[in-house]
PDB file of C-alpha atoms and ligand atoms in Angstrom:
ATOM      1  CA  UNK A   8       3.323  -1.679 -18.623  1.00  0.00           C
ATOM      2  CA  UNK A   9       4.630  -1.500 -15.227  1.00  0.00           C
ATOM      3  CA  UNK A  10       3.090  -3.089 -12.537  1.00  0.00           C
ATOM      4  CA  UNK A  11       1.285  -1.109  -9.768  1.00  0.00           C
ATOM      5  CA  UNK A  12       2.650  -1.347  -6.169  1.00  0.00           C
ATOM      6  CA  UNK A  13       1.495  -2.659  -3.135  1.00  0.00           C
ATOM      7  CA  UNK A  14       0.589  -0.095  -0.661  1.00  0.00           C
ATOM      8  CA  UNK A  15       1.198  -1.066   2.769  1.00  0.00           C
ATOM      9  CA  UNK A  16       0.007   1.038   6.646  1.00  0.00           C
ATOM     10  CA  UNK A  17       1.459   0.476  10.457  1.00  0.00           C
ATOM     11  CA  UNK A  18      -1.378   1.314  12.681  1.00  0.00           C
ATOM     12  CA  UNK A  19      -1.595   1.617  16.632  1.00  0.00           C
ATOM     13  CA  UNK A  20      -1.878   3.733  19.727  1.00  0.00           C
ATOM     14  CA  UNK A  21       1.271   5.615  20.973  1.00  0.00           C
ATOM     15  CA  UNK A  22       4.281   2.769  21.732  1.00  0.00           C
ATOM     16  CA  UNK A  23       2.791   0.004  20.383  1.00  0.00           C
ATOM     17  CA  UNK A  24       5.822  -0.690  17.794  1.00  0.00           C
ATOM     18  CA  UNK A  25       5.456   0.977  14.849  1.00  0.00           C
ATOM     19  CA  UNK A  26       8.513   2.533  14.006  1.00  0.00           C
ATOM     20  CA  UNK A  27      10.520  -0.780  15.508  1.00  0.00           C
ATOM     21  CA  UNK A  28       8.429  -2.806  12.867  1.00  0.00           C
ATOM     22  CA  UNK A  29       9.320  -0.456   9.856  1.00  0.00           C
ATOM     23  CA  UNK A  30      12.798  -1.261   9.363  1.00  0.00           C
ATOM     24  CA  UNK A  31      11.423  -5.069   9.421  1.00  0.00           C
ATOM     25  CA  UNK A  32       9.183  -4.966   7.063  1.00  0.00           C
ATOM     26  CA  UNK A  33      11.597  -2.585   4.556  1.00  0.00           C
ATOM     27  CA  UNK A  34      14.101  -5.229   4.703  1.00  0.00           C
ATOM     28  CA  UNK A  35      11.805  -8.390   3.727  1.00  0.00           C
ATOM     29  CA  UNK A  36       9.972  -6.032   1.016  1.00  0.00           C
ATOM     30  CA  UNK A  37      13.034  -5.195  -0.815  1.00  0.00           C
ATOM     31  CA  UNK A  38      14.549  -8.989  -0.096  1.00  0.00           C
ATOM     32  CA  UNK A  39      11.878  -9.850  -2.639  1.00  0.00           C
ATOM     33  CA  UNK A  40      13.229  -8.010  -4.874  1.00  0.00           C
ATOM     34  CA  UNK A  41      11.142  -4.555  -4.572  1.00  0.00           C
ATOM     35  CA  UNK A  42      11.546  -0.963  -4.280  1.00  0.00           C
ATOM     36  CA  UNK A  43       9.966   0.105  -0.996  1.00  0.00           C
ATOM     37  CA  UNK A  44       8.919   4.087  -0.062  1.00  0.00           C
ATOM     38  CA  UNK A  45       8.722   4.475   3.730  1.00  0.00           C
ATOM     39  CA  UNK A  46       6.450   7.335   4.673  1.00  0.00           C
ATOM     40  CA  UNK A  47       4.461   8.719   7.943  1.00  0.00           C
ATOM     41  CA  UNK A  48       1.375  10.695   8.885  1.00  0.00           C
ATOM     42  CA  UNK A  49       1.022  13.238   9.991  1.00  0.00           C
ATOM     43  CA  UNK A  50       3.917  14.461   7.491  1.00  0.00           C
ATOM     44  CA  UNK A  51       4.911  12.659   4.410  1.00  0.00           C
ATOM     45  CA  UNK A  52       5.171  15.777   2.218  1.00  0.00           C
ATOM     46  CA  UNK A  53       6.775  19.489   3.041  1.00  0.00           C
ATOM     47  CA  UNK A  54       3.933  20.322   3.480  1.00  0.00           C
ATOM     48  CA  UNK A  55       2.565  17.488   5.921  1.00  0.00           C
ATOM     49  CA  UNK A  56       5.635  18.080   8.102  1.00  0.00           C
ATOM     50  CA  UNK A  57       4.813  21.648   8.704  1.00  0.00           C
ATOM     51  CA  UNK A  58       1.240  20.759   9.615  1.00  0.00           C
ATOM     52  CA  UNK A  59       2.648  18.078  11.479  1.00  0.00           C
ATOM     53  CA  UNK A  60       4.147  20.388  14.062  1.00  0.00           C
ATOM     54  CA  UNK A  61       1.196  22.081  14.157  1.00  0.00           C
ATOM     55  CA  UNK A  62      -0.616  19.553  15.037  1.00  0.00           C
ATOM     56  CA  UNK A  63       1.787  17.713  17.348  1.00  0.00           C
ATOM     57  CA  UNK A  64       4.298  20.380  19.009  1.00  0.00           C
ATOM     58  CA  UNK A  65       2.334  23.300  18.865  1.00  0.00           C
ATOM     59  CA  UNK A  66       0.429  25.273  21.094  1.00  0.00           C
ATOM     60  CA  UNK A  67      -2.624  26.174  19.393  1.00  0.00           C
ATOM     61  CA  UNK A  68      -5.720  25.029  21.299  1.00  0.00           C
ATOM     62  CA  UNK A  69      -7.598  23.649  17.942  1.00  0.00           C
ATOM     63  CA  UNK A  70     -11.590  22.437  17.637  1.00  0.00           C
ATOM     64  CA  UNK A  71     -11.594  18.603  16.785  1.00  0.00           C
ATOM     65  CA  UNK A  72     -13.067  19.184  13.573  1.00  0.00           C
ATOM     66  CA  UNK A  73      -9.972  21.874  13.129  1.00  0.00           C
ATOM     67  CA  UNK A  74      -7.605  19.053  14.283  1.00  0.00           C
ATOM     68  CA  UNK A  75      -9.719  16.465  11.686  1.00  0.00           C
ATOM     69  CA  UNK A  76      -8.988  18.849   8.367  1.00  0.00           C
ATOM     70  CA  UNK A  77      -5.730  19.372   9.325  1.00  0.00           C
ATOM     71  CA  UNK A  78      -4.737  15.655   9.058  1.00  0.00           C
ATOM     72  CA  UNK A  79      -7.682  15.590   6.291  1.00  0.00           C
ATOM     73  CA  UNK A  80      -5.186  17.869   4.074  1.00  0.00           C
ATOM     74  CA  UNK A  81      -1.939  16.634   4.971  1.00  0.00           C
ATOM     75  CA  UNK A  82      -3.159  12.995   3.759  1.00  0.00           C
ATOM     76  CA  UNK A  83      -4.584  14.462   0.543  1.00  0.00           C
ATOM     77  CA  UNK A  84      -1.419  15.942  -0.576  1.00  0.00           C
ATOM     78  CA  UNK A  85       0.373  13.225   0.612  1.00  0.00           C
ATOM     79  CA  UNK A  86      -1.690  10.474  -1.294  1.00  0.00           C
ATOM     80  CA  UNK A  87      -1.318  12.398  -4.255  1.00  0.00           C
ATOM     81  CA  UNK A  88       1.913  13.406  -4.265  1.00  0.00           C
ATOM     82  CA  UNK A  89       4.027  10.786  -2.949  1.00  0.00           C
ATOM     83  CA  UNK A  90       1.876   7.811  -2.541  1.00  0.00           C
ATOM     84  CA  UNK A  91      -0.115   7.481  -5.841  1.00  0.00           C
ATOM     85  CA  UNK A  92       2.905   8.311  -7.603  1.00  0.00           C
ATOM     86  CA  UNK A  93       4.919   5.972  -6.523  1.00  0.00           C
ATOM     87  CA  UNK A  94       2.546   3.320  -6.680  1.00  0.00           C
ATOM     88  CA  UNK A  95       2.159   3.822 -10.070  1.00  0.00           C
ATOM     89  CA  UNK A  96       5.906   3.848 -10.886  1.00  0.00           C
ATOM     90  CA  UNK A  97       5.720  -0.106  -9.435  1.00  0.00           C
ATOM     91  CA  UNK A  98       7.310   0.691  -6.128  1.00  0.00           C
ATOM     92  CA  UNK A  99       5.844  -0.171  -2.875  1.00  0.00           C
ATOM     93  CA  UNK A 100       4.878   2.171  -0.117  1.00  0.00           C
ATOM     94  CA  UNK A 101       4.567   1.606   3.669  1.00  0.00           C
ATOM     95  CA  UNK A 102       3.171   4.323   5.917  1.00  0.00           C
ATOM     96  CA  UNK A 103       3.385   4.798   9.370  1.00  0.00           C
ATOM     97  CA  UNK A 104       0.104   5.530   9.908  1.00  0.00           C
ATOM     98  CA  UNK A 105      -2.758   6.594   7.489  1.00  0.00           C
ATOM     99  CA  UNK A 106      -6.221   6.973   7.514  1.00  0.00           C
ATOM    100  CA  UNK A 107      -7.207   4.507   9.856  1.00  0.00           C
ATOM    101  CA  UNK A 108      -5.333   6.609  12.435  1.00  0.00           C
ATOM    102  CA  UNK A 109      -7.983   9.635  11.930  1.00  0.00           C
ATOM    103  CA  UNK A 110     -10.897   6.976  12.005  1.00  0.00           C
ATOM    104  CA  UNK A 111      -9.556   5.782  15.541  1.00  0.00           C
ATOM    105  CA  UNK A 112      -8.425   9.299  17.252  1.00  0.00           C
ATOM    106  CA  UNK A 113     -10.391  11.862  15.211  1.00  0.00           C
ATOM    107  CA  UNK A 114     -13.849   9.547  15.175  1.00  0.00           C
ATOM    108  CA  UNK A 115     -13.409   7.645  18.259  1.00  0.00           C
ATOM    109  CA  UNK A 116     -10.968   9.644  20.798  1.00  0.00           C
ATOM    110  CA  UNK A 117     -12.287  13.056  19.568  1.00  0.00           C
ATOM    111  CA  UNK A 118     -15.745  11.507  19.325  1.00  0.00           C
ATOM    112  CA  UNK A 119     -16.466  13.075  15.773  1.00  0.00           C
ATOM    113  CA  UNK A 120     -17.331   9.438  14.502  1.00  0.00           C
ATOM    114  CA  UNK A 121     -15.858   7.259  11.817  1.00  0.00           C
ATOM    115  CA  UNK A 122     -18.938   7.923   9.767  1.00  0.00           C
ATOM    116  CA  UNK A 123     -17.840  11.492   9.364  1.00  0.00           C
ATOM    117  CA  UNK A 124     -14.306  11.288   9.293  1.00  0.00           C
ATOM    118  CA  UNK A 125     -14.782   8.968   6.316  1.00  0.00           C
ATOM    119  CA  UNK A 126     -17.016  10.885   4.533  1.00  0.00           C
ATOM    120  CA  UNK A 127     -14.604  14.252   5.326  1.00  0.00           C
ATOM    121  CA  UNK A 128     -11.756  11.921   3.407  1.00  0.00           C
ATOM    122  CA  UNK A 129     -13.857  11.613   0.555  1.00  0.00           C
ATOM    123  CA  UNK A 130     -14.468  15.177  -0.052  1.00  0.00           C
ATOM    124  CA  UNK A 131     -10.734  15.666   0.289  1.00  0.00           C
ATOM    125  CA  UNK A 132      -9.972  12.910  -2.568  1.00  0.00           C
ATOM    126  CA  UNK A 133      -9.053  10.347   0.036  1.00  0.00           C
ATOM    127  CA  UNK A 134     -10.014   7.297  -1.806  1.00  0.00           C
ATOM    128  CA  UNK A 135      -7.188   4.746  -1.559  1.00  0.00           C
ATOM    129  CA  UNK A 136      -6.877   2.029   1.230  1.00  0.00           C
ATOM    130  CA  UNK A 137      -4.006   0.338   1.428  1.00  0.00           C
ATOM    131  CA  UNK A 138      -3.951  -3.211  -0.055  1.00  0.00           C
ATOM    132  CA  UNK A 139      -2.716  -4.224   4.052  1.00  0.00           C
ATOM    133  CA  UNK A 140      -2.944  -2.601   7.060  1.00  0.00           C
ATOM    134  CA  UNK A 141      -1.398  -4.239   9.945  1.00  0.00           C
ATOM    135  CA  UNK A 142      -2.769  -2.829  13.693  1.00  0.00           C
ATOM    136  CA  UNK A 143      -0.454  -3.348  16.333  1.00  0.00           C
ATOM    137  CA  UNK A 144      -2.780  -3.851  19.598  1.00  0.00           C
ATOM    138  CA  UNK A 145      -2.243  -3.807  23.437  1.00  0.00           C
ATOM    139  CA  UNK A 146      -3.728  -2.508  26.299  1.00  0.00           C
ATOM    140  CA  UNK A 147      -3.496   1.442  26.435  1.00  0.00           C
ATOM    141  CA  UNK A 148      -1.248   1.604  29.387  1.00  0.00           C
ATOM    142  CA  UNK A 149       0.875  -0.492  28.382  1.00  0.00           C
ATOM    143  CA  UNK A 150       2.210   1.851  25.431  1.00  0.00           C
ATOM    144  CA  UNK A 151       2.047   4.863  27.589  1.00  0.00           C
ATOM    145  CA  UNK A 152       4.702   3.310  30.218  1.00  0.00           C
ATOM    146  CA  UNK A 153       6.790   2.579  26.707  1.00  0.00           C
ATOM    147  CA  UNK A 154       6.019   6.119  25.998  1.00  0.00           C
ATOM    148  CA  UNK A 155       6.727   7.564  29.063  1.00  0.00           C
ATOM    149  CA  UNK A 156       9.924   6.143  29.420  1.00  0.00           C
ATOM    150  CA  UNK A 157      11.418   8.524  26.393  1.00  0.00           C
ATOM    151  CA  UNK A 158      10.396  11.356  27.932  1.00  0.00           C
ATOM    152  CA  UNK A 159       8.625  14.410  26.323  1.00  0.00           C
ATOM    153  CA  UNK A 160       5.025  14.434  25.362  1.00  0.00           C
ATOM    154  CA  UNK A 161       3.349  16.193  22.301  1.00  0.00           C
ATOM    155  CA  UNK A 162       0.041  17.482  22.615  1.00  0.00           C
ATOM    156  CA  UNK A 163      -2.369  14.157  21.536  1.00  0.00           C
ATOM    157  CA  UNK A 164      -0.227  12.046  23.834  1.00  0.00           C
ATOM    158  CA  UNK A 165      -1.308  13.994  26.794  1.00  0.00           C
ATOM    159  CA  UNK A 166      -4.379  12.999  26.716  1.00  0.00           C
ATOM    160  CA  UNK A 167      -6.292  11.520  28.914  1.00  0.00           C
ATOM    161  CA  UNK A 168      -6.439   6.856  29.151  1.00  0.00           C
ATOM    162  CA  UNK A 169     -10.371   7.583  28.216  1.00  0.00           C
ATOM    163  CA  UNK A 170      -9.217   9.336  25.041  1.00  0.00           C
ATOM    164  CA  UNK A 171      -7.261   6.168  23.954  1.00  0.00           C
ATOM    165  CA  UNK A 172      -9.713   3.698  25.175  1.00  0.00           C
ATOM    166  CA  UNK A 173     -12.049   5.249  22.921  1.00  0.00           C
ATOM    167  CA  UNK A 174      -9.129   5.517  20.374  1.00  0.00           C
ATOM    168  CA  UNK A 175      -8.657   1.417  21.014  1.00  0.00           C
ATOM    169  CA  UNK A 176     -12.138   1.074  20.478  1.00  0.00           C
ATOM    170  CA  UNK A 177     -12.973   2.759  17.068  1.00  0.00           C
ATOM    171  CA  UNK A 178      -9.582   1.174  15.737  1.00  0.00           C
ATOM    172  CA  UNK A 179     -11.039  -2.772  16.697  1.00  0.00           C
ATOM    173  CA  UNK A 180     -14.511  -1.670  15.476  1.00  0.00           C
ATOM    174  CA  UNK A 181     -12.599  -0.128  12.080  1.00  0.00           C
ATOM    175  CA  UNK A 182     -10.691  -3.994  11.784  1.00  0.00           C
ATOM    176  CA  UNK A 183     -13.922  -6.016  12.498  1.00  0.00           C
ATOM    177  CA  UNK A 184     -15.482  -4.357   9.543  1.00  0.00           C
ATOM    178  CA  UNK A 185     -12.343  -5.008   7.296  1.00  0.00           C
ATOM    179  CA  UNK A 186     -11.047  -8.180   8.123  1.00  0.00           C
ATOM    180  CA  UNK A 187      -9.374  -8.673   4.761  1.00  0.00           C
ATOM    181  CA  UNK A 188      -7.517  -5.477   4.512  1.00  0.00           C
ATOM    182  CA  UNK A 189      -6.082  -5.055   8.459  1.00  0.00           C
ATOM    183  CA  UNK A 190      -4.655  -7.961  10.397  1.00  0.00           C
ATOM    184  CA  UNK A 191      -4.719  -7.164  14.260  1.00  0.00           C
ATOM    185  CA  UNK A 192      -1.453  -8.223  15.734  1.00  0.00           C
ATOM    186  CA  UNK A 193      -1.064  -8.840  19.700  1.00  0.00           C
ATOM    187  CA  UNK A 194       1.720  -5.968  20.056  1.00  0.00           C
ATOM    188  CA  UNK A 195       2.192  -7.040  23.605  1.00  0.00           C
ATOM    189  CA  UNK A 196       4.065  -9.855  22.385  1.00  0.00           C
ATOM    190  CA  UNK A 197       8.067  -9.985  21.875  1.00  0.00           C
ATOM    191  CA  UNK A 198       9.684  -8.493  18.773  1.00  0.00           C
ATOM    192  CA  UNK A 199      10.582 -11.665  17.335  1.00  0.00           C
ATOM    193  CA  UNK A 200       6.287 -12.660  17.958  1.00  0.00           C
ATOM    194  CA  UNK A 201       5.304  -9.533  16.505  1.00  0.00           C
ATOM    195  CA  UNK A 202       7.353  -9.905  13.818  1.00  0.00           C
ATOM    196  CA  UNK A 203       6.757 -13.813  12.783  1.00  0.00           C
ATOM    197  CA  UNK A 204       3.052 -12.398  12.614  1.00  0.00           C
ATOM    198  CA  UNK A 205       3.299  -9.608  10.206  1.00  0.00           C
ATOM    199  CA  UNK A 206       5.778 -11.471   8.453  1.00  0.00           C
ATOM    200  CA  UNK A 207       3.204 -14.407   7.759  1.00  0.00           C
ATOM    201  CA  UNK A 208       0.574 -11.987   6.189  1.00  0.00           C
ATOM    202  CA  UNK A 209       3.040  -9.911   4.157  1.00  0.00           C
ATOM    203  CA  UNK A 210       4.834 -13.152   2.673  1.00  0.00           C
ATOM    204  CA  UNK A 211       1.985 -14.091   0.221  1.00  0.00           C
ATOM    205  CA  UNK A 212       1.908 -10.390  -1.085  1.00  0.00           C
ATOM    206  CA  UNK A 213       5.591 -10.670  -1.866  1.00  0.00           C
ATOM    207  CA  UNK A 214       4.906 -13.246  -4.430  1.00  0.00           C
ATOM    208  CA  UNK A 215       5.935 -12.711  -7.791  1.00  0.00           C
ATOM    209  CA  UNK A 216       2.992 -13.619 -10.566  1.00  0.00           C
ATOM    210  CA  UNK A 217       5.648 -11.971 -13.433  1.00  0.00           C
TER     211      UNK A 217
HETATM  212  N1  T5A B 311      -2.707  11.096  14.758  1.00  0.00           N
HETATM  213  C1  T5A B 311      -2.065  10.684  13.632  1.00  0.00           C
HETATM  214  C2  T5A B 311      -4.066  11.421  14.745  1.00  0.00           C
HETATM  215  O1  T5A B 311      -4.627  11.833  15.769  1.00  0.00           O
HETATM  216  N2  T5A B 311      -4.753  11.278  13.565  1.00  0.00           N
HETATM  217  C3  T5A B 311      -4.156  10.895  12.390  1.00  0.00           C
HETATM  218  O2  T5A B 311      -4.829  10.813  11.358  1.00  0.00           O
HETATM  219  C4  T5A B 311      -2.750  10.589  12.445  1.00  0.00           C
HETATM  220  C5  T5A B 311      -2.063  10.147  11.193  1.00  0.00           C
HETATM  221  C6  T5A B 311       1.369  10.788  15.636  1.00  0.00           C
HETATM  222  C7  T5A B 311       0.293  11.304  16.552  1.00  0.00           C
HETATM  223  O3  T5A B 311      -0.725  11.851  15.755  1.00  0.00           O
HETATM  224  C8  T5A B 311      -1.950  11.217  16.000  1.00  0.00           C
HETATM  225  C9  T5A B 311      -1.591   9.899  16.624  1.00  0.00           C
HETATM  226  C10 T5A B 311      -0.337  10.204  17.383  1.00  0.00           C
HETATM  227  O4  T5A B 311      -0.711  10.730  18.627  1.00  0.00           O
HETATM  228  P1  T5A B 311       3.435   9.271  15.637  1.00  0.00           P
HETATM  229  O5  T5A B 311       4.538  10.030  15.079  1.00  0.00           O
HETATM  230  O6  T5A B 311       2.798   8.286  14.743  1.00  0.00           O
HETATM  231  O7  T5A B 311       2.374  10.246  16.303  1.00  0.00           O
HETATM  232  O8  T5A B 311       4.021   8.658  16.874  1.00  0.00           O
HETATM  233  P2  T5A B 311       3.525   7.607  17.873  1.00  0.00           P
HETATM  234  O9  T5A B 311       2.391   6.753  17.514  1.00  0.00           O
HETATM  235  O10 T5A B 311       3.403   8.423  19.112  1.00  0.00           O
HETATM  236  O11 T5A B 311       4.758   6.693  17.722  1.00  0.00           O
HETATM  237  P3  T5A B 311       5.608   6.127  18.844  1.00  0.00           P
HETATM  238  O12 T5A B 311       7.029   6.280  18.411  1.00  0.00           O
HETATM  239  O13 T5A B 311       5.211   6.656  20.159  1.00  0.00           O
HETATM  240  O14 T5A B 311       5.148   4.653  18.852  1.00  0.00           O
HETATM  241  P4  T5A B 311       5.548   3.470  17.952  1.00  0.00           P
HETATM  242  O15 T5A B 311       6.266   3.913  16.737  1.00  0.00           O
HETATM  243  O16 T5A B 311       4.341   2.651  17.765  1.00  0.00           O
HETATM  244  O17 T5A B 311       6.501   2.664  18.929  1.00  0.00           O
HETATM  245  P5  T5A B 311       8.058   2.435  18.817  1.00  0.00           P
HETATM  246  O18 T5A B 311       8.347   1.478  17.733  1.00  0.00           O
HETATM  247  O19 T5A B 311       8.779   3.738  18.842  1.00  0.00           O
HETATM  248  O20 T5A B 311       8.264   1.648  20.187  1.00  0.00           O
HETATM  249  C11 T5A B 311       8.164   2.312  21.442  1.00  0.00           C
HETATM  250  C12 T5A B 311       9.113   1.632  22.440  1.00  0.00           C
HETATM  251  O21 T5A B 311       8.673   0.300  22.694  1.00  0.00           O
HETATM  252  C13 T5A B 311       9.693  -0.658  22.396  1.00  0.00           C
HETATM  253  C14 T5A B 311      10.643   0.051  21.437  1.00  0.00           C
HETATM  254  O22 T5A B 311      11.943  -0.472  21.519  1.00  0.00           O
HETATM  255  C15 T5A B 311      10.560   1.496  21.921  1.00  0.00           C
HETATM  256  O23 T5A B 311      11.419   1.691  23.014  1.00  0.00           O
HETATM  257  N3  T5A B 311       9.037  -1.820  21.804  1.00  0.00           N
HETATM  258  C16 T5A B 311       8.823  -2.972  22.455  1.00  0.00           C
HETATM  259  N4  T5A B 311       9.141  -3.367  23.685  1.00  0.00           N
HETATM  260  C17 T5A B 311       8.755  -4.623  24.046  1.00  0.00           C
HETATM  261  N5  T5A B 311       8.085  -5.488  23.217  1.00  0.00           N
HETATM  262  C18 T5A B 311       7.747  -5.124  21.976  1.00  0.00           C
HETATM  263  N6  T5A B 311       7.076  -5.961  21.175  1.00  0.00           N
HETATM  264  C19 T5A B 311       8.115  -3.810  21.537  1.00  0.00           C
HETATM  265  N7  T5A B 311       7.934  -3.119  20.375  1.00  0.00           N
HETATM  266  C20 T5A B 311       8.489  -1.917  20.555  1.00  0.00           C
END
């Protein structure tokens, strides 16, 4: 029987280091000897991309509870088509973002609570965590002068520093209550800090019982 994969999330506001950290984290999974499926959200699927760009270069003005579904859906055919799968087939998946990220901006920057948002997940069949979450944390304006520096914003990055306080907020409130699933990482350290950090919470999941 093959044995299931680890399933693994990157979580943070805008800048903070998640894509940096992916290609990190790829290369120690598969130096122990794994088979690693890097994935994002919103996207994921063909599906997910197209509602991506909805919801991130589009123009539609959109309720919050429209904006919710829509990243309600694309992580429902994303968990079950690409991330249960290939959990089951043994290989490990790491997303760049997941549900956490609707908990923090849907519940806490677009005030719809995390209460909801988590109950909305588990009409939509949203019922896997990942076994680790890591959330890459700094001050707010910190990431948006990383941010700004690249140049062109989509629509949820021009939001307001309120918006991503509150976003800040519900994702430390979300960590406090799950202290074994997401380590908090100080993201405004260097890349070797952040690094030696995740790397000393991933290592013991990288051991082999077989
Ligand atoms: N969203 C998403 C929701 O509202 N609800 C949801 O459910 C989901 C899933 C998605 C947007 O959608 C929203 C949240 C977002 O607004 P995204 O594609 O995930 O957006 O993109 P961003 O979060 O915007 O990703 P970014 O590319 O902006 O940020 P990253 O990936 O965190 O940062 P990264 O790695 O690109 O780094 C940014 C810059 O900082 C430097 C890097 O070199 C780079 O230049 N850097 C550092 N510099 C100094 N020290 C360090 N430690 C550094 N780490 C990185």
């Amino acid at each position: 029987m093959t044995t299931p994969g680890k399933f693994l999330s990157l979580e943070g506001l805008e800048g903070v280091g998640k894509t940096t950290n992916l290609a990190f984290i790829k290369e120690r999974v598969e130096a122990a000897g794994y088979e690693l499926v890097v994935t994002r959200e919103p996207g994921g699927t063909e599906l997910g991309e197209a509602l991506r760009d909805v919801l991130l270069h589009s123009h539609h003005s959109m309720q919050a509870e429209t904006e919710m579904l829509i990243m309600a859906a694309s992580r429902s055919e994303h968990l079950a088509s690409v991330i249960l799968p290939a959990l089951a087939d043994g290989k490990w998946v790491l997303s760049d973002r997941y549900l956490d990220a609707s908990l923090a901006y849907q519940g806490g920057g677009r005030g719809i609570g995390v209460q909801t948002v988590r109950h909305v997940h588990q009409l939509a069949g949203v019922t896997r965590l990942p076994d680790k979450t890591w959330l890459l944390d700094m001050p707010v304006n910190v990431g948006r002068e990383r941010i700004q520096k690249r140049g062109k914003l989509d629509r949820i990055e021009t939001e307001n520093v309120a918006f991503f306080e509150r976003c800040r907020e519900a994702y430390l409130a979300v960590a406090t209550a799950e202290p074994e699933r997401i380590d908090v990482i100080d993201a405004s350290q260097s890349i070797a800090e952040v690094q030696a950090a995740i790397d000393k919470s991933l290592a013991p999941l990288l051991q082999r019982i077989d």
